[in-house]
Amino acid sequence: MTERPLVAVLDYGIGNLRSAQKALERVGADARLTADAGLIGDAEGVVLPGVGHFGTCMRQMRATGLEQPALEAVESGRPFLGICVGMQMLFEASEEAPGVAGMGVMPGTVRLLPDGIVRPQMQWNRLDVRRPDCPLLAGLTEGAWMYFVHSYAPETDPDFVVATCDYPTPLTAVTERGRLWATQFHPEKSGDAGKRLAQNFLAVVTADRCDR
């Protein structure tokens, strides 16, 4: 029997991090909620979830010593997935916390959603897939429904945006840079479509194992 791929879910103590771990376990990963740098270094894939305030999350990442292992995981080329505020933390900065630097592995700034709309976006919304060749989105039909809860969204180079959602103007929903992916929505709360995305991430982790 093939050993399940080891996926480290970064535990910096904020938000319902276990829900992301459980979602990965359900699709066959050996998902560990961890703050152990050694385990993160051994993991075949790494996931950074996030809920709440950008500045609080970044400060806690640094206080728990997890920023450097996360950066090393990205630099290594291992599959890495950021979720919701975990996506936002990958960028250089956020208007939610002026003066607090993000991890800076994705170019751009996280901006407050425009005036004149309800903030936060707290609803199911449909994906507009810009790059159907993205392995994270394999098998997801155009218009797949995902669950969003956010008041901020990243602005980045369009070359890194593989899917958007309309609210009512296009917002960045999924980004890709090499083997680094991020979603503004919560796959673990997005039913069958979110499960498929988790399966796709695990498939990349498994294929990466075979290539090494």
PDB file of C-alpha atoms in Angstrom:
ATOM      1  CA  MET A   1       0.000   0.000   0.000  1.00  0.00           C
ATOM      2  CA  THR A   2       1.408   3.387  -1.008  1.00  0.00           C
ATOM      3  CA  GLU A   3       2.189   5.664   1.916  1.00  0.00           C
ATOM      4  CA  ARG A   4      -0.019   8.722   2.044  1.00  0.00           C
ATOM      5  CA  PRO A   5       1.728  11.960   1.022  1.00  0.00           C
ATOM      6  CA  LEU A   6       2.792  14.097   3.973  1.00  0.00           C
ATOM      7  CA  VAL A   7       1.251  17.596   3.868  1.00  0.00           C
ATOM      8  CA  ALA A   8       2.127  20.151   6.554  1.00  0.00           C
ATOM      9  CA  VAL A   9      -0.698  22.525   7.509  1.00  0.00           C
ATOM     10  CA  LEU A  10       0.977  25.475   9.213  1.00  0.00           C
ATOM     11  CA  ASP A  11      -0.273  25.956  12.771  1.00  0.00           C
ATOM     12  CA  TYR A  12       0.336  29.528  13.909  1.00  0.00           C
ATOM     13  CA  GLY A  13      -2.598  29.491  16.307  1.00  0.00           C
ATOM     14  CA  ILE A  14      -5.210  31.658  14.581  1.00  0.00           C
ATOM     15  CA  GLY A  15      -8.479  30.573  12.999  1.00  0.00           C
ATOM     16  CA  ASN A  16      -9.975  27.167  12.323  1.00  0.00           C
ATOM     17  CA  LEU A  17      -6.809  25.639  10.887  1.00  0.00           C
ATOM     18  CA  ARG A  18      -8.000  22.115  11.593  1.00  0.00           C
ATOM     19  CA  SER A  19     -10.758  22.379   8.967  1.00  0.00           C
ATOM     20  CA  ALA A  20      -8.118  22.621   6.238  1.00  0.00           C
ATOM     21  CA  GLN A  21      -6.269  19.660   7.745  1.00  0.00           C
ATOM     22  CA  LYS A  22      -9.447  17.556   7.828  1.00  0.00           C
ATOM     23  CA  ALA A  23     -10.298  18.427   4.225  1.00  0.00           C
ATOM     24  CA  LEU A  24      -6.884  17.158   3.101  1.00  0.00           C
ATOM     25  CA  GLU A  25      -7.210  14.010   5.197  1.00  0.00           C
ATOM     26  CA  ARG A  26     -10.545  13.265   3.530  1.00  0.00           C
ATOM     27  CA  VAL A  27      -8.894  13.182   0.085  1.00  0.00           C
ATOM     28  CA  GLY A  28      -6.080  10.905   1.217  1.00  0.00           C
ATOM     29  CA  ALA A  29      -3.277  13.091   2.584  1.00  0.00           C
ATOM     30  CA  ASP A  30      -1.313  12.470   5.743  1.00  0.00           C
ATOM     31  CA  ALA A  31      -2.101  16.045   6.772  1.00  0.00           C
ATOM     32  CA  ARG A  32      -0.390  17.284   9.947  1.00  0.00           C
ATOM     33  CA  LEU A  33      -1.312  20.512  11.705  1.00  0.00           C
ATOM     34  CA  THR A  34       2.135  21.580  12.839  1.00  0.00           C
ATOM     35  CA  ALA A  35       4.485  24.334  13.947  1.00  0.00           C
ATOM     36  CA  ASP A  36       7.503  22.012  13.795  1.00  0.00           C
ATOM     37  CA  ALA A  37      10.109  23.328  11.348  1.00  0.00           C
ATOM     38  CA  GLY A  38      11.625  19.867  10.898  1.00  0.00           C
ATOM     39  CA  LEU A  39       8.301  18.309   9.927  1.00  0.00           C
ATOM     40  CA  ILE A  40       7.572  21.212   7.570  1.00  0.00           C
ATOM     41  CA  GLY A  41      10.972  20.655   5.965  1.00  0.00           C
ATOM     42  CA  ASP A  42      10.159  16.956   5.476  1.00  0.00           C
ATOM     43  CA  ALA A  43       6.645  17.542   4.118  1.00  0.00           C
ATOM     44  CA  GLU A  44       5.936  16.879   0.457  1.00  0.00           C
ATOM     45  CA  GLY A  45       3.376  19.687   0.342  1.00  0.00           C
ATOM     46  CA  VAL A  46       2.628  22.694   2.545  1.00  0.00           C
ATOM     47  CA  VAL A  47      -0.660  24.515   3.185  1.00  0.00           C
ATOM     48  CA  LEU A  48      -1.057  27.964   4.766  1.00  0.00           C
ATOM     49  CA  PRO A  49      -4.679  28.584   5.830  1.00  0.00           C
ATOM     50  CA  GLY A  50      -5.814  31.858   7.321  1.00  0.00           C
ATOM     51  CA  VAL A  51      -8.838  33.589   8.833  1.00  0.00           C
ATOM     52  CA  GLY A  52      -9.071  37.041  10.374  1.00  0.00           C
ATOM     53  CA  HIS A  53      -6.885  40.148  10.235  1.00  0.00           C
ATOM     54  CA  PHE A  54      -3.850  40.274   7.941  1.00  0.00           C
ATOM     55  CA  GLY A  55      -1.643  42.075  10.464  1.00  0.00           C
ATOM     56  CA  THR A  56      -2.528  39.766  13.339  1.00  0.00           C
ATOM     57  CA  CYS A  57      -1.893  36.685  11.219  1.00  0.00           C
ATOM     58  CA  MET A  58       1.485  37.954   9.966  1.00  0.00           C
ATOM     59  CA  ARG A  59       2.612  38.906  13.470  1.00  0.00           C
ATOM     60  CA  GLN A  60       1.605  35.493  14.780  1.00  0.00           C
ATOM     61  CA  MET A  61       3.408  33.732  11.892  1.00  0.00           C
ATOM     62  CA  ARG A  62       6.564  35.571  12.890  1.00  0.00           C
ATOM     63  CA  ALA A  63       6.055  35.072  16.631  1.00  0.00           C
ATOM     64  CA  THR A  64       5.722  31.309  16.167  1.00  0.00           C
ATOM     65  CA  GLY A  65       8.792  31.164  13.910  1.00  0.00           C
ATOM     66  CA  LEU A  66       6.832  29.796  10.968  1.00  0.00           C
ATOM     67  CA  GLU A  67       7.554  32.437   8.358  1.00  0.00           C
ATOM     68  CA  GLN A  68      11.051  31.151   7.560  1.00  0.00           C
ATOM     69  CA  PRO A  69      10.029  27.478   7.178  1.00  0.00           C
ATOM     70  CA  ALA A  70       7.171  28.626   4.954  1.00  0.00           C
ATOM     71  CA  LEU A  71       9.518  30.708   2.791  1.00  0.00           C
ATOM     72  CA  GLU A  72      11.930  27.790   2.557  1.00  0.00           C
ATOM     73  CA  ALA A  73       9.100  25.498   1.459  1.00  0.00           C
ATOM     74  CA  VAL A  74       8.155  27.922  -1.323  1.00  0.00           C
ATOM     75  CA  GLU A  75      11.788  28.332  -2.362  1.00  0.00           C
ATOM     76  CA  SER A  76      12.254  24.548  -2.510  1.00  0.00           C
ATOM     77  CA  GLY A  77       9.615  24.254  -5.223  1.00  0.00           C
ATOM     78  CA  ARG A  78       7.442  21.874  -3.232  1.00  0.00           C
ATOM     79  CA  PRO A  79       3.700  22.299  -3.835  1.00  0.00           C
ATOM     80  CA  PHE A  80       2.406  25.084  -1.590  1.00  0.00           C
ATOM     81  CA  LEU A  81      -1.200  26.266  -1.152  1.00  0.00           C
ATOM     82  CA  GLY A  82      -2.402  29.453   0.571  1.00  0.00           C
ATOM     83  CA  ILE A  83      -6.059  29.729   1.573  1.00  0.00           C
ATOM     84  CA  CYS A  84      -8.067  32.947   2.209  1.00  0.00           C
ATOM     85  CA  VAL A  85      -5.949  35.165   4.506  1.00  0.00           C
ATOM     86  CA  GLY A  86      -3.224  32.573   3.904  1.00  0.00           C
ATOM     87  CA  MET A  87      -3.373  33.691   0.273  1.00  0.00           C
ATOM     88  CA  GLN A  88      -3.156  37.356   1.254  1.00  0.00           C
ATOM     89  CA  MET A  89      -0.145  36.724   3.495  1.00  0.00           C
ATOM     90  CA  LEU A  90       1.851  35.582   0.450  1.00  0.00           C
ATOM     91  CA  PHE A  91       1.738  39.112  -1.001  1.00  0.00           C
ATOM     92  CA  GLU A  92       3.932  42.092  -0.217  1.00  0.00           C
ATOM     93  CA  ALA A  93       1.470  44.156   1.819  1.00  0.00           C
ATOM     94  CA  SER A  94      -2.177  44.710   2.709  1.00  0.00           C
ATOM     95  CA  GLU A  95      -4.254  47.838   3.167  1.00  0.00           C
ATOM     96  CA  GLU A  96      -5.749  46.101   6.201  1.00  0.00           C
ATOM     97  CA  ALA A  97      -2.472  46.523   8.094  1.00  0.00           C
ATOM     98  CA  PRO A  98      -0.334  49.381   6.741  1.00  0.00           C
ATOM     99  CA  GLY A  99       3.260  48.953   7.770  1.00  0.00           C
ATOM    100  CA  VAL A 100       3.052  45.189   8.268  1.00  0.00           C
ATOM    101  CA  ALA A 101       4.984  43.400   5.539  1.00  0.00           C
ATOM    102  CA  GLY A 102       3.620  40.251   3.969  1.00  0.00           C
ATOM    103  CA  MET A 103       5.772  37.306   2.995  1.00  0.00           C
ATOM    104  CA  GLY A 104       6.446  38.847  -0.413  1.00  0.00           C
ATOM    105  CA  VAL A 105       6.530  35.639  -2.458  1.00  0.00           C
ATOM    106  CA  MET A 106       3.776  36.999  -4.706  1.00  0.00           C
ATOM    107  CA  PRO A 107       4.011  40.507  -6.170  1.00  0.00           C
ATOM    108  CA  GLY A 108       1.285  42.979  -5.343  1.00  0.00           C
ATOM    109  CA  THR A 109      -0.836  44.447  -2.565  1.00  0.00           C
ATOM    110  CA  VAL A 110      -4.051  43.256  -0.942  1.00  0.00           C
ATOM    111  CA  ARG A 111      -6.722  45.960  -1.350  1.00  0.00           C
ATOM    112  CA  LEU A 112      -9.999  46.713   0.410  1.00  0.00           C
ATOM    113  CA  LEU A 113     -12.977  45.733  -1.740  1.00  0.00           C
ATOM    114  CA  PRO A 114     -14.430  48.779  -3.547  1.00  0.00           C
ATOM    115  CA  ASP A 115     -16.916  51.153  -1.937  1.00  0.00           C
ATOM    116  CA  GLY A 116     -20.560  50.685  -2.835  1.00  0.00           C
ATOM    117  CA  ILE A 117     -20.664  46.914  -2.342  1.00  0.00           C
ATOM    118  CA  VAL A 118     -21.375  44.799   0.718  1.00  0.00           C
ATOM    119  CA  ARG A 119     -18.235  44.027   2.709  1.00  0.00           C
ATOM    120  CA  PRO A 120     -17.369  41.303   3.434  1.00  0.00           C
ATOM    121  CA  GLN A 121     -18.261  39.188   0.460  1.00  0.00           C
ATOM    122  CA  MET A 122     -19.780  36.306   2.418  1.00  0.00           C
ATOM    123  CA  GLN A 123     -21.418  34.007  -0.091  1.00  0.00           C
ATOM    124  CA  TRP A 124     -21.058  31.333  -2.717  1.00  0.00           C
ATOM    125  CA  ASN A 125     -19.685  32.772  -5.961  1.00  0.00           C
ATOM    126  CA  ARG A 126     -18.769  31.354  -9.331  1.00  0.00           C
ATOM    127  CA  LEU A 127     -15.256  31.044 -10.692  1.00  0.00           C
ATOM    128  CA  ASP A 128     -14.282  32.564 -14.014  1.00  0.00           C
ATOM    129  CA  VAL A 129     -11.374  30.305 -14.982  1.00  0.00           C
ATOM    130  CA  ARG A 130      -8.777  32.260 -16.932  1.00  0.00           C
ATOM    131  CA  ARG A 131      -6.256  29.409 -17.252  1.00  0.00           C
ATOM    132  CA  PRO A 132      -7.924  26.002 -17.590  1.00  0.00           C
ATOM    133  CA  ASP A 133      -4.475  24.373 -17.829  1.00  0.00           C
ATOM    134  CA  CYS A 134      -3.825  25.185 -14.147  1.00  0.00           C
ATOM    135  CA  PRO A 135      -3.422  21.795 -12.408  1.00  0.00           C
ATOM    136  CA  LEU A 136      -5.167  23.071  -9.272  1.00  0.00           C
ATOM    137  CA  LEU A 137      -8.337  23.624 -11.340  1.00  0.00           C
ATOM    138  CA  ALA A 138      -8.266  20.373 -13.329  1.00  0.00           C
ATOM    139  CA  GLY A 139     -11.759  18.989 -13.862  1.00  0.00           C
ATOM    140  CA  LEU A 140     -13.497  22.052 -12.424  1.00  0.00           C
ATOM    141  CA  THR A 141     -16.125  23.244 -14.857  1.00  0.00           C
ATOM    142  CA  GLU A 142     -16.471  26.878 -15.809  1.00  0.00           C
ATOM    143  CA  GLY A 143     -18.668  28.561 -13.232  1.00  0.00           C
ATOM    144  CA  ALA A 144     -17.821  26.187 -10.364  1.00  0.00           C
ATOM    145  CA  TRP A 145     -19.235  27.534  -7.100  1.00  0.00           C
ATOM    146  CA  MET A 146     -16.867  28.301  -4.210  1.00  0.00           C
ATOM    147  CA  TYR A 147     -17.465  29.819  -0.774  1.00  0.00           C
ATOM    148  CA  PHE A 148     -15.935  33.256  -0.087  1.00  0.00           C
ATOM    149  CA  VAL A 149     -15.618  35.264   3.146  1.00  0.00           C
ATOM    150  CA  HIS A 150     -13.412  38.344   2.733  1.00  0.00           C
ATOM    151  CA  SER A 151     -13.271  42.137   2.672  1.00  0.00           C
ATOM    152  CA  TYR A 152      -9.885  42.385   0.937  1.00  0.00           C
ATOM    153  CA  ALA A 153      -8.472  40.861  -2.235  1.00  0.00           C
ATOM    154  CA  PRO A 154      -5.034  40.895  -3.862  1.00  0.00           C
ATOM    155  CA  GLU A 155      -4.079  42.980  -6.868  1.00  0.00           C
ATOM    156  CA  THR A 156      -1.234  41.357  -8.768  1.00  0.00           C
ATOM    157  CA  ASP A 157       0.290  40.828 -12.198  1.00  0.00           C
ATOM    158  CA  PRO A 158      -2.474  39.351 -14.420  1.00  0.00           C
ATOM    159  CA  ASP A 159      -0.025  36.654 -15.531  1.00  0.00           C
ATOM    160  CA  PHE A 160      -0.368  35.067 -12.077  1.00  0.00           C
ATOM    161  CA  VAL A 161      -4.189  35.152 -11.973  1.00  0.00           C
ATOM    162  CA  VAL A 162      -5.727  31.863 -13.079  1.00  0.00           C
ATOM    163  CA  ALA A 163      -9.320  32.479 -11.907  1.00  0.00           C
ATOM    164  CA  THR A 164     -11.476  35.408 -10.807  1.00  0.00           C
ATOM    165  CA  CYS A 165     -14.969  35.929  -9.426  1.00  0.00           C
ATOM    166  CA  ASP A 166     -17.348  38.828 -10.079  1.00  0.00           C
ATOM    167  CA  TYR A 167     -18.356  40.965  -7.095  1.00  0.00           C
ATOM    168  CA  PRO A 168     -19.538  42.765  -9.204  1.00  0.00           C
ATOM    169  CA  THR A 169     -16.189  43.558 -10.838  1.00  0.00           C
ATOM    170  CA  PRO A 170     -13.577  40.799 -11.253  1.00  0.00           C
ATOM    171  CA  LEU A 171     -11.670  39.914  -8.081  1.00  0.00           C
ATOM    172  CA  THR A 172      -8.632  37.660  -7.886  1.00  0.00           C
ATOM    173  CA  ALA A 173      -9.832  34.208  -6.773  1.00  0.00           C
ATOM    174  CA  VAL A 174      -6.917  31.869  -7.627  1.00  0.00           C
ATOM    175  CA  THR A 175      -3.259  32.642  -8.272  1.00  0.00           C
ATOM    176  CA  GLU A 176      -0.427  30.472  -9.547  1.00  0.00           C
ATOM    177  CA  ARG A 177       3.310  31.071  -9.576  1.00  0.00           C
ATOM    178  CA  GLY A 178       5.250  27.936 -10.386  1.00  0.00           C
ATOM    179  CA  ARG A 179       4.227  25.377  -7.761  1.00  0.00           C
ATOM    180  CA  LEU A 180       2.788  28.051  -5.474  1.00  0.00           C
ATOM    181  CA  TRP A 181      -1.000  28.345  -5.567  1.00  0.00           C
ATOM    182  CA  ALA A 182      -3.471  30.356  -3.527  1.00  0.00           C
ATOM    183  CA  THR A 183      -7.244  30.687  -3.279  1.00  0.00           C
ATOM    184  CA  GLN A 184      -9.257  33.595  -1.875  1.00  0.00           C
ATOM    185  CA  PHE A 185     -12.163  31.223  -1.172  1.00  0.00           C
ATOM    186  CA  HIS A 186     -12.270  28.322   1.304  1.00  0.00           C
ATOM    187  CA  PRO A 187     -11.987  24.970  -0.516  1.00  0.00           C
ATOM    188  CA  GLU A 188     -12.789  23.140   2.733  1.00  0.00           C
ATOM    189  CA  LYS A 189     -16.187  24.903   2.830  1.00  0.00           C
ATOM    190  CA  SER A 190     -16.929  24.613  -0.901  1.00  0.00           C
ATOM    191  CA  GLY A 191     -18.571  21.217  -1.221  1.00  0.00           C
ATOM    192  CA  ASP A 192     -17.712  18.933  -4.124  1.00  0.00           C
ATOM    193  CA  ALA A 193     -15.872  21.650  -6.061  1.00  0.00           C
ATOM    194  CA  GLY A 194     -13.647  22.405  -3.076  1.00  0.00           C
ATOM    195  CA  LYS A 195     -13.032  18.689  -2.573  1.00  0.00           C
ATOM    196  CA  ARG A 196     -11.950  18.396  -6.208  1.00  0.00           C
ATOM    197  CA  LEU A 197      -9.502  21.262  -5.740  1.00  0.00           C
ATOM    198  CA  ALA A 198      -8.037  19.542  -2.660  1.00  0.00           C
ATOM    199  CA  GLN A 199      -7.737  16.316  -4.672  1.00  0.00           C
ATOM    200  CA  ASN A 200      -5.942  18.239  -7.418  1.00  0.00           C
ATOM    201  CA  PHE A 201      -3.459  19.693  -4.941  1.00  0.00           C
ATOM    202  CA  LEU A 202      -2.792  16.240  -3.522  1.00  0.00           C
ATOM    203  CA  ALA A 203      -2.352  14.860  -7.058  1.00  0.00           C
ATOM    204  CA  VAL A 204       0.377  17.444  -7.688  1.00  0.00           C
ATOM    205  CA  VAL A 205       2.036  16.514  -4.380  1.00  0.00           C
ATOM    206  CA  THR A 206       1.907  12.821  -5.316  1.00  0.00           C
ATOM    207  CA  ALA A 207       3.282  13.422  -8.823  1.00  0.00           C
ATOM    208  CA  ASP A 208       6.023  15.587  -7.357  1.00  0.00           C
ATOM    209  CA  ARG A 209       6.988  12.697  -5.056  1.00  0.00           C
ATOM    210  CA  CYS A 210       7.376  10.409  -8.081  1.00  0.00           C
ATOM    211  CA  ASP A 211       9.562  12.957  -9.890  1.00  0.00           C
ATOM    212  CA  ARG A 212      12.017  13.378  -7.027  1.00  0.00           C
TER     213      ARG A 212
END
